[in-house]
Amino acid sequence: MDCSICTSLPYILRPPRNTICAACYEGARSIISLTSKHENEKPNNNNLLSSSNSNKGFTNALKWVKEMKEMEEELNEKISYLEGFAAALKDQIHTDIQIIPGNNEPSIPAHRALLATRSAIFRNVLDSDECKAPANQTITLAELNHEELESLLEFLYSGSLPKEKVEKHVYSLAIAADKYEIPFLQKFCENKMLGSLNSSNALDILEVSDTCSNLNLKETALNFIVRNMEDIVFSARFDAFALKNPHLTVHITRASFMEIRNRKLGL
Ligand SMILES: [Zn+2]
């Protein structure tokens, strides 16, 4: 069928050019219902928009898209304004505390105020330091190496991290986010792990989710392992995993037994 919306040459169609394919029809309905939902959620909404009036629906949808675009530009400006914090870390502007990683690696200068706003745990440590005289000018995060600490600080200052650093340090960052109560980093790491879950990293993700008590991630990783038992259980990684995590190995065994039983019962 020649669709008057998605064809590349709409002008060759015969007037009144009102044929529309199923994909465009569904798409148009979805856009209008999404816009209506957005309008209905607005405070002080006087319900000008009716989903039965499709012309009005499209006018509103376009208005909404423009508003979103403006909002995006505003947020981008705000983000680049806030990036001043990352520069303060990078160029060590007025730093007032040294953060020490493990293994006697060199410390990294940072800012007490920023650390206190990002983590409830750092805040407590810094608050209790102020009672002491003289003030303790260091915090030691012995479980992180220098590179991991650098990535943690970069995230705390800028709210994001380059892809290569995320891939390399996501597990240690997830554990640090849990330990130092940094919810935004917890969510960030969870999303990255869920997005990259595969046969070669499922055991690592299960281990990290257990350490961080992240039930959603743990359940997803466990289900993935059960559905890909052959690839995972016969890998060399599984031997080391089972020795280190006997309780998780029990979980995997039970879950895969249930899976086999349910399959047999046709559930
Ligand atoms: Zn179409």
mmCIF file with all atom_site columns, C-alpha atoms in Angstrom, residues 4 9 17 19 26 30 52 58 80-81 86 117 143 169 184 196 202 204 218 237 242 264:
data_model
loop_
_atom_site.group_PDB
_atom_site.id
_atom_site.type_symbol
_atom_site.label_atom_id
_atom_site.label_alt_id
_atom_site.label_comp_id
_atom_site.label_asym_id
_atom_site.label_entity_id
_atom_site.label_seq_id
_atom_site.pdbx_PDB_ins_code
_atom_site.Cartn_x
_atom_site.Cartn_y
_atom_site.Cartn_z
_atom_site.occupancy
_atom_site.B_iso_or_equiv
_atom_site.pdbx_formal_charge
_atom_site.auth_seq_id
_atom_site.auth_comp_id
_atom_site.auth_asym_id
_atom_site.auth_atom_id
_atom_site.pdbx_PDB_model_num
ATOM 1  C CA . SER A 1 4   ? 0.884   9.072   2.406  1.00 0.00 ? 4   SER A CA 1
ATOM 2  C CA . LEU A 1 9   ? 7.471   10.437  -2.788 1.00 0.00 ? 9   LEU A CA 1
ATOM 3  C CA . ARG A 1 17  ? -3.575  11.255  -0.133 1.00 0.00 ? 17  ARG A CA 1
ATOM 4  C CA . THR A 1 19  ? -4.075  6.233   2.872  1.00 0.00 ? 19  THR A CA 1
ATOM 5  C CA . GLU A 1 26  ? 0.053   2.637   15.250 1.00 0.00 ? 26  GLU A CA 1
ATOM 6  C CA . SER A 1 30  ? 1.066   6.004   20.267 1.00 0.00 ? 30  SER A CA 1
ATOM 7  C CA . SER A 1 52  ? -10.324 11.628  20.217 1.00 0.00 ? 52  SER A CA 1
ATOM 8  C CA . PHE A 1 58  ? -0.721  16.173  16.693 1.00 0.00 ? 58  PHE A CA 1
ATOM 9  C CA . SER A 1 80  ? 28.367  22.244  31.204 1.00 0.00 ? 80  SER A CA 1
ATOM 10 C CA . TYR A 1 81  ? 28.014  24.880  33.956 1.00 0.00 ? 81  TYR A CA 1
ATOM 11 C CA . ALA A 1 86  ? 35.347  18.283  37.408 1.00 0.00 ? 86  ALA A CA 1
ATOM 12 C CA . THR A 1 117 ? 27.462  16.251  49.567 1.00 0.00 ? 117 THR A CA 1
ATOM 13 C CA . GLU A 1 143 ? 39.914  -1.389  49.023 1.00 0.00 ? 143 GLU A CA 1
ATOM 14 C CA . HIS A 1 169 ? 35.953  -0.523  37.002 1.00 0.00 ? 169 HIS A CA 1
ATOM 15 C CA . PHE A 1 184 ? 23.272  7.762   41.861 1.00 0.00 ? 184 PHE A CA 1
ATOM 16 C CA . SER A 1 196 ? 26.246  -5.758  29.472 1.00 0.00 ? 196 SER A CA 1
ATOM 17 C CA . ALA A 1 202 ? 27.221  -13.242 34.543 1.00 0.00 ? 202 ALA A CA 1
ATOM 18 C CA . ASP A 1 204 ? 30.985  -11.630 38.219 1.00 0.00 ? 204 ASP A CA 1
ATOM 19 C CA . LYS A 1 218 ? 20.975  -10.665 41.572 1.00 0.00 ? 218 LYS A CA 1
ATOM 20 C CA . ARG A 1 237 ? 35.722  -19.175 35.647 1.00 0.00 ? 237 ARG A CA 1
ATOM 21 C CA . ALA A 1 242 ? 32.331  -21.991 43.176 1.00 0.00 ? 242 ALA A CA 1
ATOM 22 C CA . LYS A 1 264 ? 9.520   -31.026 32.254 1.00 0.00 ? 264 LYS A CA 1
#
